[in-house]
Amino acid sequence: MSNLNSLLQKTSSVKNICILFVASQLILLLMMTYTFPVINSDIGTKAYDLQTFGYSVTTAKSIVNNLSTRSLQLYLFPQLTLLDVCYPFLLALFLSSFSAL
């Protein structure tokens, strides 16, 4: 817990909060303008991440069956392993830094 408090104290300046906001939004912009459009066009529907109300087993099977090698590689890296980890972390750190102000 002290490590988290220490991190929040370091990021609680206005400058650092702005940096965290810009970094998280740039990652979101990258996902929305590059990775998701490519994946969505290959599978013919929205990717799992963009299904607001979830998906059925039939839809999940359809998505998996329609994945090409290119879209699968893009989905595995950078989407799942990098962007889907960094974006929530940076966004949570950005929002949590307000509590340490």
PDB file of C-alpha atoms in Angstrom:
ATOM      1  CA  MET A   1       0.000   0.000   0.000  1.00  0.00           C
ATOM      2  CA  SER A   2       2.877   2.366   0.714  1.00  0.00           C
ATOM      3  CA  ASN A   3       4.202   1.786  -2.819  1.00  0.00           C
ATOM      4  CA  LEU A   4       0.843   2.848  -4.241  1.00  0.00           C
ATOM      5  CA  ASN A   5       0.729   5.935  -2.040  1.00  0.00           C
ATOM      6  CA  SER A   6       4.274   6.792  -3.069  1.00  0.00           C
ATOM      7  CA  LEU A   7       3.383   6.457  -6.744  1.00  0.00           C
ATOM      8  CA  LEU A   8       0.271   8.596  -6.320  1.00  0.00           C
ATOM      9  CA  GLN A   9       2.272  11.281  -4.530  1.00  0.00           C
ATOM     10  CA  LYS A  10       4.762  11.367  -7.410  1.00  0.00           C
ATOM     11  CA  THR A  11       2.049  11.659 -10.047  1.00  0.00           C
ATOM     12  CA  SER A  12      -0.224  14.108  -8.250  1.00  0.00           C
ATOM     13  CA  SER A  13       1.220  17.299  -9.726  1.00  0.00           C
ATOM     14  CA  VAL A  14      -0.781  19.102 -12.385  1.00  0.00           C
ATOM     15  CA  LYS A  15       1.983  18.505 -14.931  1.00  0.00           C
ATOM     16  CA  ASN A  16       2.101  14.754 -14.291  1.00  0.00           C
ATOM     17  CA  ILE A  17      -1.674  14.456 -14.320  1.00  0.00           C
ATOM     18  CA  CYS A  18      -1.735  16.157 -17.726  1.00  0.00           C
ATOM     19  CA  ILE A  19       0.981  13.802 -18.995  1.00  0.00           C
ATOM     20  CA  LEU A  20      -0.959  10.752 -17.779  1.00  0.00           C
ATOM     21  CA  PHE A  21      -4.119  12.043 -19.445  1.00  0.00           C
ATOM     22  CA  VAL A  22      -2.423  12.692 -22.774  1.00  0.00           C
ATOM     23  CA  ALA A  23      -0.598   9.340 -22.711  1.00  0.00           C
ATOM     24  CA  SER A  24      -3.760   7.368 -21.952  1.00  0.00           C
ATOM     25  CA  GLN A  25      -5.743   9.184 -24.620  1.00  0.00           C
ATOM     26  CA  LEU A  26      -3.016   8.671 -27.232  1.00  0.00           C
ATOM     27  CA  ILE A  27      -3.169   4.929 -26.584  1.00  0.00           C
ATOM     28  CA  LEU A  28      -6.964   5.023 -26.914  1.00  0.00           C
ATOM     29  CA  LEU A  29      -6.629   6.996 -30.151  1.00  0.00           C
ATOM     30  CA  LEU A  30      -4.189   4.407 -31.506  1.00  0.00           C
ATOM     31  CA  MET A  31      -6.600   1.600 -30.663  1.00  0.00           C
ATOM     32  CA  MET A  32      -9.604   3.358 -32.185  1.00  0.00           C
ATOM     33  CA  THR A  33      -7.879   4.517 -35.375  1.00  0.00           C
ATOM     34  CA  TYR A  34      -5.542   1.617 -36.131  1.00  0.00           C
ATOM     35  CA  THR A  35      -5.920  -1.713 -34.358  1.00  0.00           C
ATOM     36  CA  PHE A  36      -9.692  -1.964 -33.991  1.00  0.00           C
ATOM     37  CA  PRO A  37     -10.568  -0.843 -37.546  1.00  0.00           C
ATOM     38  CA  VAL A  38      -8.162  -3.422 -38.995  1.00  0.00           C
ATOM     39  CA  ILE A  39      -9.466  -6.198 -36.734  1.00  0.00           C
ATOM     40  CA  ASN A  40     -13.119  -5.235 -37.271  1.00  0.00           C
ATOM     41  CA  SER A  41     -12.762  -5.198 -41.046  1.00  0.00           C
ATOM     42  CA  ASP A  42     -11.171  -8.656 -41.016  1.00  0.00           C
ATOM     43  CA  ILE A  43     -13.771 -10.298 -38.765  1.00  0.00           C
ATOM     44  CA  GLY A  44     -16.780  -8.486 -40.207  1.00  0.00           C
ATOM     45  CA  THR A  45     -18.131  -7.343 -36.824  1.00  0.00           C
ATOM     46  CA  LYS A  46     -16.952  -5.527 -33.717  1.00  0.00           C
ATOM     47  CA  ALA A  47     -14.083  -7.071 -31.761  1.00  0.00           C
ATOM     48  CA  TYR A  48     -14.767  -8.533 -28.317  1.00  0.00           C
ATOM     49  CA  ASP A  49     -13.473  -5.356 -26.651  1.00  0.00           C
ATOM     50  CA  LEU A  50     -16.072  -3.209 -28.416  1.00  0.00           C
ATOM     51  CA  GLN A  51     -19.161  -5.345 -27.714  1.00  0.00           C
ATOM     52  CA  THR A  52     -20.962  -3.091 -25.230  1.00  0.00           C
ATOM     53  CA  PHE A  53     -23.570  -5.596 -24.094  1.00  0.00           C
ATOM     54  CA  GLY A  54     -21.411  -8.692 -24.394  1.00  0.00           C
ATOM     55  CA  TYR A  55     -21.636 -11.386 -27.019  1.00  0.00           C
ATOM     56  CA  SER A  56     -23.196 -14.778 -27.486  1.00  0.00           C
ATOM     57  CA  VAL A  57     -21.405 -18.069 -28.008  1.00  0.00           C
ATOM     58  CA  THR A  58     -22.395 -17.920 -31.683  1.00  0.00           C
ATOM     59  CA  THR A  59     -20.893 -14.455 -32.065  1.00  0.00           C
ATOM     60  CA  ALA A  60     -17.708 -15.524 -30.278  1.00  0.00           C
ATOM     61  CA  LYS A  61     -17.330 -18.545 -32.564  1.00  0.00           C
ATOM     62  CA  SER A  62     -17.938 -16.345 -35.600  1.00  0.00           C
ATOM     63  CA  ILE A  63     -15.262 -13.878 -34.501  1.00  0.00           C
ATOM     64  CA  VAL A  64     -12.718 -16.635 -33.887  1.00  0.00           C
ATOM     65  CA  ASN A  65     -13.505 -18.349 -37.206  1.00  0.00           C
ATOM     66  CA  ASN A  66     -13.150 -15.076 -39.146  1.00  0.00           C
ATOM     67  CA  LEU A  67      -9.777 -14.092 -37.690  1.00  0.00           C
ATOM     68  CA  SER A  68      -7.084 -14.096 -40.334  1.00  0.00           C
ATOM     69  CA  THR A  69      -3.437 -14.631 -39.466  1.00  0.00           C
ATOM     70  CA  ARG A  70      -2.825 -10.892 -39.838  1.00  0.00           C
ATOM     71  CA  SER A  71      -5.701  -9.861 -37.564  1.00  0.00           C
ATOM     72  CA  LEU A  72      -4.834 -12.566 -35.021  1.00  0.00           C
ATOM     73  CA  GLN A  73      -1.240 -11.329 -34.832  1.00  0.00           C
ATOM     74  CA  LEU A  74      -2.453  -7.724 -34.472  1.00  0.00           C
ATOM     75  CA  TYR A  75      -4.945  -8.761 -31.793  1.00  0.00           C
ATOM     76  CA  LEU A  76      -2.314 -10.657 -29.805  1.00  0.00           C
ATOM     77  CA  PHE A  77       0.320  -7.924 -30.146  1.00  0.00           C
ATOM     78  CA  PRO A  78       0.011  -4.999 -29.678  1.00  0.00           C
ATOM     79  CA  GLN A  79      -3.709  -4.969 -28.820  1.00  0.00           C
ATOM     80  CA  LEU A  80      -3.995  -7.538 -26.020  1.00  0.00           C
ATOM     81  CA  THR A  81      -0.470  -7.628 -24.655  1.00  0.00           C
ATOM     82  CA  LEU A  82       0.429  -3.953 -24.787  1.00  0.00           C
ATOM     83  CA  LEU A  83      -2.461  -1.567 -25.408  1.00  0.00           C
ATOM     84  CA  ASP A  84      -5.099  -3.373 -23.318  1.00  0.00           C
ATOM     85  CA  VAL A  85      -2.661  -3.366 -20.394  1.00  0.00           C
ATOM     86  CA  CYS A  86      -1.235   0.147 -20.697  1.00  0.00           C
ATOM     87  CA  TYR A  87      -4.475   2.037 -21.330  1.00  0.00           C
ATOM     88  CA  PRO A  88      -6.372   0.943 -18.182  1.00  0.00           C
ATOM     89  CA  PHE A  89      -3.223   1.317 -16.062  1.00  0.00           C
ATOM     90  CA  LEU A  90      -2.557   4.873 -17.260  1.00  0.00           C
ATOM     91  CA  LEU A  91      -6.225   5.841 -17.011  1.00  0.00           C
ATOM     92  CA  ALA A  92      -6.497   4.450 -13.462  1.00  0.00           C
ATOM     93  CA  LEU A  93      -3.286   6.203 -12.453  1.00  0.00           C
ATOM     94  CA  PHE A  94      -4.552   9.455 -13.989  1.00  0.00           C
ATOM     95  CA  LEU A  95      -7.867   9.264 -12.122  1.00  0.00           C
ATOM     96  CA  SER A  96      -6.287   8.081  -8.859  1.00  0.00           C
ATOM     97  CA  SER A  97      -3.774  10.927  -8.886  1.00  0.00           C
ATOM     98  CA  PHE A  98      -6.596  13.373  -8.186  1.00  0.00           C
ATOM     99  CA  SER A  99      -7.088  11.803  -4.760  1.00  0.00           C
ATOM    100  CA  ALA A 100      -3.509  12.654  -3.778  1.00  0.00           C
ATOM    101  CA  LEU A 101      -3.779  16.341  -4.687  1.00  0.00           C
TER     102      LEU A 101
END
